[in-house]
Short mmCIF file of C-alpha atoms and ligand atoms in Angstrom, two decimals:
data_model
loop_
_atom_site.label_atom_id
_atom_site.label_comp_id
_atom_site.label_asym_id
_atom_site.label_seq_id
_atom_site.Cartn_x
_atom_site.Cartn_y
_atom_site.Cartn_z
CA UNK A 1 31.51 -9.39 14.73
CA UNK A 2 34.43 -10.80 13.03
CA UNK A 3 34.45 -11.58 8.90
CA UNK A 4 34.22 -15.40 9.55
CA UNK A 5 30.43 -14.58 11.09
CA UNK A 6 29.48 -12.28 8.80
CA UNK A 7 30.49 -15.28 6.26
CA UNK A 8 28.91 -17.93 8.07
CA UNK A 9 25.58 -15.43 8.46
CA UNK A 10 26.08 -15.49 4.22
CA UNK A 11 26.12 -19.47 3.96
CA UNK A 12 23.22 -19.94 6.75
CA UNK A 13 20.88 -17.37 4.75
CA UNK A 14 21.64 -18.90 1.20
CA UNK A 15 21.21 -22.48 2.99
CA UNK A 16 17.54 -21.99 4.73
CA UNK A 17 16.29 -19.86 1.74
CA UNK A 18 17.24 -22.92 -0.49
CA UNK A 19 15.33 -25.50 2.20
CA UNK A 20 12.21 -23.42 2.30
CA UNK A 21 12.07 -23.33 -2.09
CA UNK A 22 12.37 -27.19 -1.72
CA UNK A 23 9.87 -27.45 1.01
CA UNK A 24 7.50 -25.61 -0.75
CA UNK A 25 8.10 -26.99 -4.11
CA UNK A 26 8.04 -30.56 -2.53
CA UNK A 27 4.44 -29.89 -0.79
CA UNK A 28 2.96 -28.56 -3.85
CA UNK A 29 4.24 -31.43 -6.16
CA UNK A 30 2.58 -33.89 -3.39
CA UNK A 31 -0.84 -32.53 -4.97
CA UNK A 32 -0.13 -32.63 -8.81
CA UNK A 33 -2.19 -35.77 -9.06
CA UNK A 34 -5.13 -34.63 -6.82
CA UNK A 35 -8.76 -34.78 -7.83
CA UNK A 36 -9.83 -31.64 -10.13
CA UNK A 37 -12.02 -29.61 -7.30
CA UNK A 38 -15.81 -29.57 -8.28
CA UNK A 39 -16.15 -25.93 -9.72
CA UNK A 40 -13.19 -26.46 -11.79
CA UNK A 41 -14.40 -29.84 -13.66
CA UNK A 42 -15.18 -28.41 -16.82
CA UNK A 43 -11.75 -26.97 -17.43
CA UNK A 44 -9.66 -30.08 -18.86
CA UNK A 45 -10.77 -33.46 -20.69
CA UNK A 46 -9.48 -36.52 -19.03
CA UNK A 47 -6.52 -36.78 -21.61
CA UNK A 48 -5.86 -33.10 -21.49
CA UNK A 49 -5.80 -33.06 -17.31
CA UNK A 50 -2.96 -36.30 -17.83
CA UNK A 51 -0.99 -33.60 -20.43
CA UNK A 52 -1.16 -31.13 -17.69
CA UNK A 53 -0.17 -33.31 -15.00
CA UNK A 54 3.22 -34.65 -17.37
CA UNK A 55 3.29 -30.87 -18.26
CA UNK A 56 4.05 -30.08 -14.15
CA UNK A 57 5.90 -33.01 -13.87
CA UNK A 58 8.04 -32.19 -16.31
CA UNK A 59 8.71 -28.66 -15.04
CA UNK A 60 9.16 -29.75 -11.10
CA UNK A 61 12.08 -32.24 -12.45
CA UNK A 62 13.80 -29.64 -14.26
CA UNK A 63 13.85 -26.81 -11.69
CA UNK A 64 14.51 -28.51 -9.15
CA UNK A 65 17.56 -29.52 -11.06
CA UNK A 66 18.49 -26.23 -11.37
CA UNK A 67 17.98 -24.57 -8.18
CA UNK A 68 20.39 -27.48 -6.93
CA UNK A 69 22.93 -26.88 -8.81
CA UNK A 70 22.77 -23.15 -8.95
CA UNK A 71 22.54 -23.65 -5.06
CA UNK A 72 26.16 -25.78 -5.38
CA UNK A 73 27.75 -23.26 -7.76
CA UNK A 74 26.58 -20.18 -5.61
CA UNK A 75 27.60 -21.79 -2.19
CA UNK A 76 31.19 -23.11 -4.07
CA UNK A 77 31.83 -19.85 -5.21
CA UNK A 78 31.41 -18.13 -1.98
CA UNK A 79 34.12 -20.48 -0.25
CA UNK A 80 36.26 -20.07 -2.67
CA UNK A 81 36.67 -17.02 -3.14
CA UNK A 82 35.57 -15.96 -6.19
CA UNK A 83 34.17 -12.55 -5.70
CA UNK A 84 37.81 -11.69 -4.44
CA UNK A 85 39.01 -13.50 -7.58
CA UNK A 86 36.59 -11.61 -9.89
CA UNK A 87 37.91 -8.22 -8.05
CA UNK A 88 40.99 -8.86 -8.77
CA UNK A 89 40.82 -9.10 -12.38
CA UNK A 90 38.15 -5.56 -12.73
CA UNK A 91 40.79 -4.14 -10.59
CA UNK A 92 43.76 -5.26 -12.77
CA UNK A 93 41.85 -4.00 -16.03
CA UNK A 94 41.15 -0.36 -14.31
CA UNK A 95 41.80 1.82 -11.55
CA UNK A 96 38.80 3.83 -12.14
CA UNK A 97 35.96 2.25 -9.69
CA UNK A 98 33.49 2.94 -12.06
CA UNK A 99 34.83 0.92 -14.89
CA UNK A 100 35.99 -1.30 -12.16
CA UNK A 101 32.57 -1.92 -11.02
CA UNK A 102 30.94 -2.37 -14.42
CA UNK A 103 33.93 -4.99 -15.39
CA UNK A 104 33.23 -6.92 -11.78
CA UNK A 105 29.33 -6.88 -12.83
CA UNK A 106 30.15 -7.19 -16.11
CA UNK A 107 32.19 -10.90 -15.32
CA UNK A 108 29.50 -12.51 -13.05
CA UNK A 109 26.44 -11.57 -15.32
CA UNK A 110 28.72 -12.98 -18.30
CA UNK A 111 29.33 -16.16 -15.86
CA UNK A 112 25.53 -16.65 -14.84
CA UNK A 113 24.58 -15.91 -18.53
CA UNK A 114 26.85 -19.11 -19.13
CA UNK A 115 25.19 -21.54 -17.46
CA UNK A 116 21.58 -19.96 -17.65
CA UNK A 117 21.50 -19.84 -21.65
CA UNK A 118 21.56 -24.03 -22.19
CA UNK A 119 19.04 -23.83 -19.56
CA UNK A 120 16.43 -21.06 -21.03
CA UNK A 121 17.22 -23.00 -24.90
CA UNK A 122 15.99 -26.50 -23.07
CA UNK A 123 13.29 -25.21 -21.54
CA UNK A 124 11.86 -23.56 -24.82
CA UNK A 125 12.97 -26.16 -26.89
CA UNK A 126 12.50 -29.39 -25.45
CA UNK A 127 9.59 -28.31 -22.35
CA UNK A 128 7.56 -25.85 -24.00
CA UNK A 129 7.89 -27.49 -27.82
CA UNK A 130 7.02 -31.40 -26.39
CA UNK A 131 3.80 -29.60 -24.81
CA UNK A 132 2.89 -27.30 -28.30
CA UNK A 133 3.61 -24.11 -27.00
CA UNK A 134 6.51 -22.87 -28.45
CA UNK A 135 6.33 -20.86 -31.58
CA UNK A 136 10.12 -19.30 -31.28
CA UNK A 137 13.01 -20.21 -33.70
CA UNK A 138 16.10 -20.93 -32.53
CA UNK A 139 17.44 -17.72 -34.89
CA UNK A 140 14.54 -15.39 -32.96
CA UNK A 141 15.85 -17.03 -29.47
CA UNK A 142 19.18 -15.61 -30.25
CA UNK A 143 18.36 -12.36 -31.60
CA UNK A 144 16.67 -11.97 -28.30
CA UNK A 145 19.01 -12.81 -26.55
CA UNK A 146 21.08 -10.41 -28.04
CA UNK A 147 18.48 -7.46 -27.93
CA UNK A 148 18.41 -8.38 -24.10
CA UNK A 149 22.63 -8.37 -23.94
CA UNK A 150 22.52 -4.70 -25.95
CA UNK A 151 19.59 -3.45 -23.46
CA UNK A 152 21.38 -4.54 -20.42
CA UNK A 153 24.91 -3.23 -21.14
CA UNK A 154 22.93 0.35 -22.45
CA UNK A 155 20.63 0.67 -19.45
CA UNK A 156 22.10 -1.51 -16.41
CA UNK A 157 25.59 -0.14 -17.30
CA UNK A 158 24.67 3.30 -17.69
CA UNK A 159 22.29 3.62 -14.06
CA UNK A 160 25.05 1.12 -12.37
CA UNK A 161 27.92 4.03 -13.69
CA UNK A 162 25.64 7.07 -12.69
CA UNK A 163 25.32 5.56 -9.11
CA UNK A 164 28.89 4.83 -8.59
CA UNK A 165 29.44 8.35 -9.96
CA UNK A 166 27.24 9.21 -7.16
CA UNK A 167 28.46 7.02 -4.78
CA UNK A 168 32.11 9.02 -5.34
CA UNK A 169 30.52 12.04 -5.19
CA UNK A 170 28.73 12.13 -2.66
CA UNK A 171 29.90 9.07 -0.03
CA UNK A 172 26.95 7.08 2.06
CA UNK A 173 24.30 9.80 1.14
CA UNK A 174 24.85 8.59 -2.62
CA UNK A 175 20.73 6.83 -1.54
CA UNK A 176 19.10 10.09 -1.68
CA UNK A 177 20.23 11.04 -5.57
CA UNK A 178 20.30 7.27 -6.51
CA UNK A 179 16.73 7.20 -4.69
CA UNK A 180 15.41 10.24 -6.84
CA UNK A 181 16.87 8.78 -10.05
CA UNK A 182 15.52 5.48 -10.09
CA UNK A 183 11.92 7.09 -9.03
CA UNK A 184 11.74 9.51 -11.60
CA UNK A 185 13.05 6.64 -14.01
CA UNK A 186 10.46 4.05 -13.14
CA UNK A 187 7.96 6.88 -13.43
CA UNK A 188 9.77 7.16 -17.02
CA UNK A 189 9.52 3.82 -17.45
CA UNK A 190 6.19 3.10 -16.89
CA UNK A 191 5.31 5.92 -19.42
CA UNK A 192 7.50 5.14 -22.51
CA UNK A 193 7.83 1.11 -21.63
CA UNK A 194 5.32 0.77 -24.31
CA UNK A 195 6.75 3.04 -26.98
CA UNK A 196 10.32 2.27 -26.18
CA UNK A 197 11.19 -1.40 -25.39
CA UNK A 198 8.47 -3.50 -26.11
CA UNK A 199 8.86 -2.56 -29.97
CA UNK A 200 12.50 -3.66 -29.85
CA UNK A 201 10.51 -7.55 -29.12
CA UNK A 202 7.05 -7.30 -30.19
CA UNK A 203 5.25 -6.12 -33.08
CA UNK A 204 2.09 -3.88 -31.82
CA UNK A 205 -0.76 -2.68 -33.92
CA UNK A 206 -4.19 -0.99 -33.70
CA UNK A 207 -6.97 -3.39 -33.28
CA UNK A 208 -8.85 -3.51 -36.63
CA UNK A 209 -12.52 -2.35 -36.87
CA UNK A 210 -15.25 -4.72 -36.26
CA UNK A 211 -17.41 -6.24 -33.37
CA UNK A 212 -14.67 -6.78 -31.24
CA UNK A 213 -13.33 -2.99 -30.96
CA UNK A 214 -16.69 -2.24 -31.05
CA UNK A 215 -17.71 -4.07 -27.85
CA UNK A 216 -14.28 -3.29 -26.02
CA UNK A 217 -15.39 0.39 -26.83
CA UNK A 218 -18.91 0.33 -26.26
CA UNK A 219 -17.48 -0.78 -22.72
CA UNK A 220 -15.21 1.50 -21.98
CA UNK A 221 -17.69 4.66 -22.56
CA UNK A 222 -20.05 3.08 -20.17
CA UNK A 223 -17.59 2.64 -17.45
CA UNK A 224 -16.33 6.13 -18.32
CA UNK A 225 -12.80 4.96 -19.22
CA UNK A 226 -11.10 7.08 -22.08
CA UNK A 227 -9.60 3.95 -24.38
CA UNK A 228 -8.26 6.15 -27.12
CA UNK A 229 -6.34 3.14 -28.65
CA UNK A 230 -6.26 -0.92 -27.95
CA UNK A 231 -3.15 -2.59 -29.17
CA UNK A 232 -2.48 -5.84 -30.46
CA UNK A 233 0.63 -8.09 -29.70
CA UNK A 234 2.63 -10.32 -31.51
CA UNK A 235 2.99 -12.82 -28.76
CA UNK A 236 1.98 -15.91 -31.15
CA UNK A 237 6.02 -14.92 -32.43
CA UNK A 238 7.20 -16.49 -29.33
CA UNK A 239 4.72 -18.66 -27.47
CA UNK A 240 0.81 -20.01 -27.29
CA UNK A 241 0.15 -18.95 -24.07
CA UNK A 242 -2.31 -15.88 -24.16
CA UNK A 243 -2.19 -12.75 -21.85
CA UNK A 244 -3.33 -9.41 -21.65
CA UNK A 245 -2.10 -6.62 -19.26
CA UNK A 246 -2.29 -2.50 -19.12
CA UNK A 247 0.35 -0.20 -18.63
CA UNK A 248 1.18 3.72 -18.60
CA UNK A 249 -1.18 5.81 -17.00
CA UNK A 250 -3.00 9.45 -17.82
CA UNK A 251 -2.89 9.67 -20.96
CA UNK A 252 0.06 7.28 -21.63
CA UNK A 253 -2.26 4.72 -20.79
CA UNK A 254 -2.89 1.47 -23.01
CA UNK A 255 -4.44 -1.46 -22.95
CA UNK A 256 -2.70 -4.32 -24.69
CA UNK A 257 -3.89 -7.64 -26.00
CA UNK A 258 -1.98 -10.43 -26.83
CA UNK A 259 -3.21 -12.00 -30.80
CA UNK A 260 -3.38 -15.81 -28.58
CA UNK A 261 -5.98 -13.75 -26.76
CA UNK A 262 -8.00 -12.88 -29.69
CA UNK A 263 -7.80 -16.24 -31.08
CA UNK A 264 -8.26 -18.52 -27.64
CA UNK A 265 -11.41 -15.84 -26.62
CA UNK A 266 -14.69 -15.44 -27.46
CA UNK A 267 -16.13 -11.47 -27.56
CA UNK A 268 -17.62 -11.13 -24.60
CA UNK A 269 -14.83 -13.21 -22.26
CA UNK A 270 -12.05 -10.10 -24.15
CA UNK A 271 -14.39 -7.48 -22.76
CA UNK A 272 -14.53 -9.28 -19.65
CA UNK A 273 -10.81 -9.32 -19.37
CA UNK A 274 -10.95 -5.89 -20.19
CA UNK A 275 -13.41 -4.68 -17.46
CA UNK A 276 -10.43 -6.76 -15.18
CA UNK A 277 -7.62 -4.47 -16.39
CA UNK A 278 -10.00 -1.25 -16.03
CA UNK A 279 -10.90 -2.48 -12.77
CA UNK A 280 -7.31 -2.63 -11.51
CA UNK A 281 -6.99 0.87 -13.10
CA UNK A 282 -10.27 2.52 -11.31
CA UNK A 283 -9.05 0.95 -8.03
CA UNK A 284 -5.53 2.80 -8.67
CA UNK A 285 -3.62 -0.58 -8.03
CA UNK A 286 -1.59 1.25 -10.93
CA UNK A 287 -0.61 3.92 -8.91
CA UNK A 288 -0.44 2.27 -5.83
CA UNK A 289 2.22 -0.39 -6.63
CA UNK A 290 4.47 2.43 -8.70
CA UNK A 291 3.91 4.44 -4.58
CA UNK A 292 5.01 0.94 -3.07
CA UNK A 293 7.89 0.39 -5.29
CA UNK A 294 9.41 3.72 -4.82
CA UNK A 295 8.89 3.34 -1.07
CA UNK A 296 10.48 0.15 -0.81
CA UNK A 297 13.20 1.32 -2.91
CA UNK A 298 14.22 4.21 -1.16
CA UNK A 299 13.98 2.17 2.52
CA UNK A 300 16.46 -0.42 0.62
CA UNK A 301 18.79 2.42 -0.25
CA UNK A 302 19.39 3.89 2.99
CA UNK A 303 19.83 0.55 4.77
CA UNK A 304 22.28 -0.17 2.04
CA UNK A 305 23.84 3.17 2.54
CA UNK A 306 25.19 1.90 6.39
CA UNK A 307 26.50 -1.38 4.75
CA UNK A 308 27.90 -0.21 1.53
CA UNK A 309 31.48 1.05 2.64
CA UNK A 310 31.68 -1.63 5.26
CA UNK A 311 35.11 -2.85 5.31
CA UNK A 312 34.35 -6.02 7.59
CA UNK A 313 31.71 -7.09 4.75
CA UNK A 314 34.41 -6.84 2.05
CA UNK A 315 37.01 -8.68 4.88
CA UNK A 316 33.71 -12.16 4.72
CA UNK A 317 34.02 -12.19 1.14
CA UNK A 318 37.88 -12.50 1.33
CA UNK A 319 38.45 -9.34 0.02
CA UNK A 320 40.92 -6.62 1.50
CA UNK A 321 39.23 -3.37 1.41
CA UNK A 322 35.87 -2.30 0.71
CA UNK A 323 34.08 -1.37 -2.31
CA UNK A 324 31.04 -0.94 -3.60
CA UNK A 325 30.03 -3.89 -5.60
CA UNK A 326 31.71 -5.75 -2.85
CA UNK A 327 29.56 -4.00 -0.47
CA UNK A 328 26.37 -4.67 -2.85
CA UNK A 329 26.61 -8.61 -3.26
CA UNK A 330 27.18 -9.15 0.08
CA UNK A 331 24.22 -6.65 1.28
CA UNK A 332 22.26 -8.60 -1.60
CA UNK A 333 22.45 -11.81 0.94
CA UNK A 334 22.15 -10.65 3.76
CA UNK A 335 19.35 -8.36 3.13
CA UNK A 336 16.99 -11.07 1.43
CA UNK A 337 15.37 -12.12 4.24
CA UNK A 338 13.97 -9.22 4.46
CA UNK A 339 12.92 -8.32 0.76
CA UNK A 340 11.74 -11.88 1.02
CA UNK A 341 9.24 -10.25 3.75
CA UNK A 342 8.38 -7.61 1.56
CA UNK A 343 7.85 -9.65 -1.37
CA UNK A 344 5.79 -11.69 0.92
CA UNK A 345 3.33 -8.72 1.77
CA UNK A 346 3.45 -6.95 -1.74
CA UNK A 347 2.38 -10.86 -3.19
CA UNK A 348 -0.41 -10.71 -0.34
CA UNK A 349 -2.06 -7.05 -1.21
CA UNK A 350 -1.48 -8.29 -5.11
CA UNK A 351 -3.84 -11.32 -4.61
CA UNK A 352 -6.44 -8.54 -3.16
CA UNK A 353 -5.98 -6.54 -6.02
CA UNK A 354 -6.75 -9.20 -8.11
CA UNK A 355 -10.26 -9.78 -6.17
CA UNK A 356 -11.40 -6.09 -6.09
CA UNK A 357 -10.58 -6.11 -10.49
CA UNK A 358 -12.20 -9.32 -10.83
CA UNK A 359 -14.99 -7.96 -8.32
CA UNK A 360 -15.15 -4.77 -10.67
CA UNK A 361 -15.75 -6.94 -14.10
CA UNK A 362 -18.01 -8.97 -12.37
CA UNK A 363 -20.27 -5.43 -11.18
CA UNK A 364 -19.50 -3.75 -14.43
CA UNK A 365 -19.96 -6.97 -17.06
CA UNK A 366 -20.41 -10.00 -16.27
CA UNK A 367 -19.07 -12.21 -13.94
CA UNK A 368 -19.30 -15.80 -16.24
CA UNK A 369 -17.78 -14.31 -19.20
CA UNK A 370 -14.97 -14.05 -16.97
CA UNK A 371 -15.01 -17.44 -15.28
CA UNK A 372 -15.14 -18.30 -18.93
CA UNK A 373 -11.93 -16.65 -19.90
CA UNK A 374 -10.13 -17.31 -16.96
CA UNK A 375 -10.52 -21.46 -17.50
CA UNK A 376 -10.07 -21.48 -21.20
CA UNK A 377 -6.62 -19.12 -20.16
CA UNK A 378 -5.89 -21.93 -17.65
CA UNK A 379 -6.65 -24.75 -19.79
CA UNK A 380 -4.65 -23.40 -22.47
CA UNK A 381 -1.43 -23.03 -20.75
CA UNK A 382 -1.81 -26.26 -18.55
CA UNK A 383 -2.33 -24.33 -15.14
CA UNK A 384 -1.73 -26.06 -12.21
CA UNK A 385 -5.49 -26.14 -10.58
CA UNK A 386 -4.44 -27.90 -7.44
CA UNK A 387 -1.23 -25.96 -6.26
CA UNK A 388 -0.43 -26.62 -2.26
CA UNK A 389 -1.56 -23.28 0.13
CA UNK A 390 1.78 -22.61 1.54
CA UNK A 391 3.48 -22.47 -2.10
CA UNK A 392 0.51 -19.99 -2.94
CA UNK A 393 0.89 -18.01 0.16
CA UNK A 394 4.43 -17.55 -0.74
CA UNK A 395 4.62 -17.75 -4.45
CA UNK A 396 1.55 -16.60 -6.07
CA UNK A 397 0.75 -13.05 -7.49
CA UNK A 398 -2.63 -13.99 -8.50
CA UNK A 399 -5.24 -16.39 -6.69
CA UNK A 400 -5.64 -19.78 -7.72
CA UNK A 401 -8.38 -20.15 -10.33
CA UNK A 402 -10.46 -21.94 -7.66
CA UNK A 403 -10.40 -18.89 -5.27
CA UNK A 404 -11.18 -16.69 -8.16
CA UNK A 405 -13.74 -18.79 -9.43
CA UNK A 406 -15.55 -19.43 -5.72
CA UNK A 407 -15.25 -15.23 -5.83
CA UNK A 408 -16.62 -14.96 -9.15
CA UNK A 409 -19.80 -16.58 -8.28
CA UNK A 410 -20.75 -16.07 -4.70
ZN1 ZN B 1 -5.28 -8.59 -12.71
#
């Protein structure tokens, strides 16, 4: 294999990944102005189903926009050069290759922030304003964008250093220690997330006495699920869309509701979205996808490891001698076909996840209050009800609120 394959291999990957998004986005945009299926027909008014459909519209026409051109940038950047230009200047600033690599990372994330920025400020400002749901200030957009800068630098700089540091230590098996870090780490993560970053965004307190702890609680103990303390979210800061999710587990584990959720929700559809997330717990999807991720990582790793000091894959990026962020973008490509596979498969076995939770509220509580929740949740963040099968097959974490619904009440 010479460099000008390898390079070619690049292009040809980047290329057919970009057809299939446009495919896919094409097909499903084909059936924004279907009919409403039957079981679904009390979930928008006439006028509300038009703001939905202007609401998809809207959002197609913009990112499609934007995959273009990030397509054009990403595909004029590879042939010319400017990963071998970006080299060059980490390499004139240092000669130490871990401040070499953080300066090279450092450049492009600085680049993509760039262009991505305008893009992010549109689509909260213009999108989600025109359609009601943003709450965010332009001075809280910044400050979060700074928070996120400030987290990045401290946490991506700091693993990215340690595994160069390993990667010098310790040549090609530099997986195994990275592997073991980034396990224990997520395993870190998963228990602190909660008490470390999301305070640095989000406001979280104890949700106040009355007959909605009570009936959360009242739950829980029947179920025999320990719910020492339910937290309440700020989201309304930032957004009207409502959400609810769990995180942590033993005894790290919490149960967080957004304050949309409290106000969009009735009682009994909260508890119902509750016996979801303890349903996903009991069925140790928890554990399960922190197992799968680990796994996944550590396979990545040590295919990485036979690519990462790979002089012919510095030589198709133009550059003389290999390194390792060299080594890392152009594994990145040439990889993602197959963590496109995986994603494919870990998307599939979410979607069952979803069915054995909803399947647990609807044992444990009560399977309308659910349906309930779940369309006034759609409704209220203009869901697509009609997306096309392929772009769910491929796309989709959760099943379509028809699936879920036709589940609900067989
Ligand atoms: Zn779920």
């Amino acid at each position: 294999m010479t460099p000008e394959v390898i390079f070619a291999i690049i292009i040809l990957i980047l290329a057919v990944n970009f057809i299939i998004d446009k495919v896919l986005d094409y097909l499903n945009a084909k059936h924004f102005n279907d009919k409403i299926p039957v079981p679904l027909s009390d979930v928008y008014n006439e006028e509300e189903y038009y703001k939905s459909q202007q609401y998809k519209k809207e959002n197609f026409k913009f990112s499609s926009i934007i995959s273009t051109v990030s397509f054009l940038l990403t595909i004029a950047f590879f042939f010319f050069d400017g990963f071998a230009f970006v080299d060059k200047i980490a390499n004139q600033i240092s000669d130490n290759p871990i401040v070499i690599t953080l300066v090279f990372f450092g450049i492009i994330m600085l680049g993509s922030d760039f262009i991505t920025t305008p893009l992010s400020y549109y689509q909260t400002f213009v999108i989600e304003e025109k359609y009601g749901f943003n709450k965010s200030t332009k001075k809280l957009f910044f400050i979060d964008k700074l928070k996120g800068w400030l987290l990045m630098i401290i946490l991506g700089g700091g693993i990215l250093a340690l595994v160069v540091w390993f990667y010098q230590q310790t040549g090609t098996d530099f997986w195994i220690y990275t592997w073991v870090f980034i396990a224990v780490f997520s395993i870190f993560m998963t228990l602190f997330y909660s008490t470390l970053i999301v305070p640095l965004f989000n406001k979280q307190t104890l949700l106040e006495e009355g007959e909605l702890k009570n009936e959360l609680e009242k739950f829980a103990k029947k179920v025999g699920f320990t719910l020492d303390k339910i937290f309440v979210i700020d989201g309304s800061k930032r957004s009207t869309k409502a959400n609810a999710y769990f995180t942590g587990f033993g005894k790290k584990k919490r149960i967080v509701l957004y304050d949309t959720l409290i106000n969009d929700l009735d009682t009994d559809e909260i508890v119902a979205v509750l016996a979801h997330e303890v349903g996903h717990y009991k069925k140790n999807h928890v554990i399960f996808n922190m197992i799968a991720s680990i796994l996944l990582t550590g396979v990545t790793l040590y295919i990485l490891s036979y690519f990462i000091d790979s002089k012919l894959l510095a030589n198709a990026l133009s550059v003389p001698e290999a390194s390792f962020h060299i080594g890392l973008i152009a594994f990145g490509v040439l990889y993602s076909p197959i963590s496109d596979i995986t994603g494919l498969v870990m998307n599939y076995i979410s979607r069952k996840f979803e069915y054995q939770a909803d399947n647990y509220a609807k044992n444990q509580y009560n399977a309308q209050a659910l349906i309930s929740s779940l369309k006034k949740l759609s409704k209220n963040s203009l869901s697509n009800l009609t997306p096309h099968k392929a772009y769910v097959v491929m796309n989709y974490s959760h099943p379509t609120l028809l699936q879920r619904v036709q589940n609900l009440v067989l």
